Coordinates of N, CA and C in Angstrom, one line a residue:
X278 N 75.9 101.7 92.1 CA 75.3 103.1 92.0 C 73.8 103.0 92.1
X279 N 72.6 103.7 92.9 CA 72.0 103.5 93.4 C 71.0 104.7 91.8
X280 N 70.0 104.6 91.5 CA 69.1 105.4 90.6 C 69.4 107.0 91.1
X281 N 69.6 107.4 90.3 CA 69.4 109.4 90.7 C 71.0 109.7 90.8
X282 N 71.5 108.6 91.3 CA 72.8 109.3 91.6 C 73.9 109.5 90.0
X283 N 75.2 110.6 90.6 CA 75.6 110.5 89.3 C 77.0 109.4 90.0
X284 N 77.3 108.9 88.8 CA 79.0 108.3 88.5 C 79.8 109.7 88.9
X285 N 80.8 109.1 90.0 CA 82.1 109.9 89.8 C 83.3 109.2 89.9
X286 N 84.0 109.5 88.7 CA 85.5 109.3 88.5 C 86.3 110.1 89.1
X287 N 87.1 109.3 89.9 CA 88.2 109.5 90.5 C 89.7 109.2 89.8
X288 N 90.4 110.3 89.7 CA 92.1 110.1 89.3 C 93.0 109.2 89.8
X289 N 93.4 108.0 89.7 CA 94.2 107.1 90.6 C 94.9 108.1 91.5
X290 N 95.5 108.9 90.6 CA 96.4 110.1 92.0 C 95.9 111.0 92.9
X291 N 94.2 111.0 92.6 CA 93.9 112.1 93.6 C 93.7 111.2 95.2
X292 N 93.8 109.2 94.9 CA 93.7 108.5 95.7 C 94.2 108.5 97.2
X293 N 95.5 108.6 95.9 CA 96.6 108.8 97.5 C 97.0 110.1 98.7
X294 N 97.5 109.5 100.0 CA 97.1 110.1 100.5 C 97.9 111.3 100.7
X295 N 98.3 112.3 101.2 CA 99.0 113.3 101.5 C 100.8 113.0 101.9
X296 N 100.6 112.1 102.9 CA 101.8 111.6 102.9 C 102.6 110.4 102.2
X297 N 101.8 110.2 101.2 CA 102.2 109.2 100.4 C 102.9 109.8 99.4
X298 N 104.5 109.3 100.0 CA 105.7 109.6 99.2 C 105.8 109.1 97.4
X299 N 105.3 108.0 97.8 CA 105.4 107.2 97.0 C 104.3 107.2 95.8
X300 N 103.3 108.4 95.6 CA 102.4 108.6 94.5 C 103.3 109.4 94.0
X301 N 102.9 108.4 92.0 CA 103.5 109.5 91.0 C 102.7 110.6 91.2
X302 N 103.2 111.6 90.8 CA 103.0 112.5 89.6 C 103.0 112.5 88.3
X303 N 102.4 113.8 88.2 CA 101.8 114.0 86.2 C 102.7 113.6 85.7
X304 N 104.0 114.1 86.0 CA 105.4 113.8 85.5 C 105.8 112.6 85.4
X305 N 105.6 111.8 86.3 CA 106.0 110.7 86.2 C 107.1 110.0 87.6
X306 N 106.6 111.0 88.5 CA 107.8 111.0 89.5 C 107.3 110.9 91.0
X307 N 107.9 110.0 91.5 CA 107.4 110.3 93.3 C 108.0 111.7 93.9
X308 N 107.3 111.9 94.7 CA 107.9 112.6 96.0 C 109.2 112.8 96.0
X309 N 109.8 111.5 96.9 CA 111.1 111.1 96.5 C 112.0 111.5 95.6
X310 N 111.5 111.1 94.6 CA 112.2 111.3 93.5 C 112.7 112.8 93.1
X311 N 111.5 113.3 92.8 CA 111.7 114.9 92.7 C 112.6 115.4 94.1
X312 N 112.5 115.1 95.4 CA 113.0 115.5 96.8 C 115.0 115.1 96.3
X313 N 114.9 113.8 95.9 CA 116.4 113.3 95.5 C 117.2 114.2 94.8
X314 N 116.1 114.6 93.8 CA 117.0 115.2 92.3 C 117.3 117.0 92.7
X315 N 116.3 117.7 93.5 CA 116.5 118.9 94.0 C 117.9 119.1 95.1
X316 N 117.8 117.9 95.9 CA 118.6 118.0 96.8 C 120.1 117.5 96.2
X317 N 120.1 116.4 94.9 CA 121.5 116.4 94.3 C 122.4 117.7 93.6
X318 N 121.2 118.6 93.1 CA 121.8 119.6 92.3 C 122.3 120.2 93.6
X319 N 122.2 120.7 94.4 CA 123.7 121.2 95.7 C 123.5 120.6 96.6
X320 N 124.5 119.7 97.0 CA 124.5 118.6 97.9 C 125.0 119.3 99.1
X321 N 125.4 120.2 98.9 CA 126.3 121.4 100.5 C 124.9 121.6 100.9
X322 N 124.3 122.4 100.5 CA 123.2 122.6 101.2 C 122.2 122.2 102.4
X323 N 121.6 122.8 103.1 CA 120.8 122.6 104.1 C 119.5 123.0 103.9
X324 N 118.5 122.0 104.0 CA 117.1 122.5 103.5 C 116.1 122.3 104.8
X325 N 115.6 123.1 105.4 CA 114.3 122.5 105.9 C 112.8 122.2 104.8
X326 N 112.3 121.2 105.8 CA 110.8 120.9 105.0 C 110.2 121.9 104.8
X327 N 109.7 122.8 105.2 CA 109.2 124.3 104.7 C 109.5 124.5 103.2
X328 N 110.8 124.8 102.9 CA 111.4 125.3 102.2 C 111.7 124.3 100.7
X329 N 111.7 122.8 101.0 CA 111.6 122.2 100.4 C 110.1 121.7 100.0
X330 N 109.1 121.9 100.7 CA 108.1 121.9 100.3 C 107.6 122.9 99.2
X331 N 108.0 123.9 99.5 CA 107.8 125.0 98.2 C 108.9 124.4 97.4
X332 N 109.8 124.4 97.2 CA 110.7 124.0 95.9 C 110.0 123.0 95.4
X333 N 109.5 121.7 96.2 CA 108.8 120.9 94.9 C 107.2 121.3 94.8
X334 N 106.9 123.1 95.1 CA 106.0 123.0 94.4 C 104.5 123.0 95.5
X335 N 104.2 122.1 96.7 CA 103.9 122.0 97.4 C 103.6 122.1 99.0
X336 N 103.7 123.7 98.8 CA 104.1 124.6 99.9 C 102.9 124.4 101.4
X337 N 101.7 124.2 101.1 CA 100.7 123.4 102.1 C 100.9 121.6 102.1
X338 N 101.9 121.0 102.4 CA 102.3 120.2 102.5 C 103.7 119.6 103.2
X339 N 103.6 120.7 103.9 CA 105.4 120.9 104.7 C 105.1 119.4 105.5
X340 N 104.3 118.9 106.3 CA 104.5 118.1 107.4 C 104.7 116.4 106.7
X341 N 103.9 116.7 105.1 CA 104.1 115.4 104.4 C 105.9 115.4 104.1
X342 N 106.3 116.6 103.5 CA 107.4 116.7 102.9 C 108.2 116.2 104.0
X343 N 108.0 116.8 105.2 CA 108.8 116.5 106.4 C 109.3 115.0 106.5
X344 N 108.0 114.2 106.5 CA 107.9 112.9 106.9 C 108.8 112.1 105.8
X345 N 108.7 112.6 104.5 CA 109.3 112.1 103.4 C 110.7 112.0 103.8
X346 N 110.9 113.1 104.1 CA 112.5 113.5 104.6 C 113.2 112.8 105.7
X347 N 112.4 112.4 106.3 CA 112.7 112.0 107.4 C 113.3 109.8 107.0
X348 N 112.2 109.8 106.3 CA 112.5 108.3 105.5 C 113.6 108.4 104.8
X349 N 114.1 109.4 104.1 CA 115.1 109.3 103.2 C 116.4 109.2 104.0
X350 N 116.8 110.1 105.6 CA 117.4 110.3 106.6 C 117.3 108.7 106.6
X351 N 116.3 108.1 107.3 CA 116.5 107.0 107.6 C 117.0 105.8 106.9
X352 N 117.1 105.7 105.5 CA 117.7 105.1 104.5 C 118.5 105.2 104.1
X353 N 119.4 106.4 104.8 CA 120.7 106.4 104.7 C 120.9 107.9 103.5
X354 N 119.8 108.1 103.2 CA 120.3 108.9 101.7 C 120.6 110.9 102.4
X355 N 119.5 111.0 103.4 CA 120.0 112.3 103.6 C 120.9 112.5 105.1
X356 N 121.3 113.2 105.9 CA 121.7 113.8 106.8 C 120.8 114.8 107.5
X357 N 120.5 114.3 109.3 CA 119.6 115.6 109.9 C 120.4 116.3 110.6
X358 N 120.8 117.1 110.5 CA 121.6 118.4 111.2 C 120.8 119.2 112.5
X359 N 121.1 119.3 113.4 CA 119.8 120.2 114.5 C 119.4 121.2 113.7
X360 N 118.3 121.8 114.5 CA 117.7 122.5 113.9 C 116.8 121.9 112.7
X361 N 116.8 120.6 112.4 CA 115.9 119.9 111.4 C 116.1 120.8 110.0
X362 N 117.8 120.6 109.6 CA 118.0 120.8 108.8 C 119.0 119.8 107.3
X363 N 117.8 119.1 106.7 CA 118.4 118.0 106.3 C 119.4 118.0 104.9
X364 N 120.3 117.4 104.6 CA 120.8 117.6 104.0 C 121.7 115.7 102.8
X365 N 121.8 116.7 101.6 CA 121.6 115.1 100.8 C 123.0 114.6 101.5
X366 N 123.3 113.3 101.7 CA 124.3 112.5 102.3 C 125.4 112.5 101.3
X367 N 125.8 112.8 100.0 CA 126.8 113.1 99.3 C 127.6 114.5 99.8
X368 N 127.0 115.0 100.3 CA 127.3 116.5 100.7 C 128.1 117.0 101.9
X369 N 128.0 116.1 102.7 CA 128.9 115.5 104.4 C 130.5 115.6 104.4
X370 N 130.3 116.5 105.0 CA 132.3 116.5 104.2 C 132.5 115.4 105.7
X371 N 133.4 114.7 105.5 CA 133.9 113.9 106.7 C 135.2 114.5 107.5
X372 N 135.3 114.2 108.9 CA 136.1 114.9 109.3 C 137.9 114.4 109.3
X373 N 138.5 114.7 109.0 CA 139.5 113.8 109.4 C 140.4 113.6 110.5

């Protein structure tokens, strides 16, 4: 730090980046995590990122939420339906 200037502290969480699923929250919880636990309480359901972006709270951040969603799809844990409507993978009725 150079004379005249001031010190600034920065929040470990204000670090990370936008799409970074993976930063806690105040709470104690990733992205993920909170995205997991909204989408277990009705697993029928079909959510787009829009919409789940406001549910956790984070409604200027649809494109991060998106991307999150999209990892979870790819990990096996959600289902993408057209229309980019994703859905938690317990929820999938299978056909017989």
């Amino acid at each position: 730090m150079r004379d005249g200037e001031a010190e600034v502290r920065i929040h470990p969480l204000e670090v990370a980046e936008d799409n970074d699923s993976t930063a806690v929250s105040a709470q104690g919880q990733t992205r993920k995590d909170r995205l997991r636990e909204i989408m277990r309480q009705d697993p029928m359901r079909l959510w787009q990122a829009g919409s789940m972006a406001e549910a956790l709270g984070e409604p200027a951040k649809t494109e991060s939420v998106r991307v999150t969603m999209d990892e979870l799809m790819r990990a096996g844990e959600l289902v993408k339906h057209p229309g980019s409507n994703y859905q938690h993978a317990t929820g999938v009725r299978s056909t017989p």
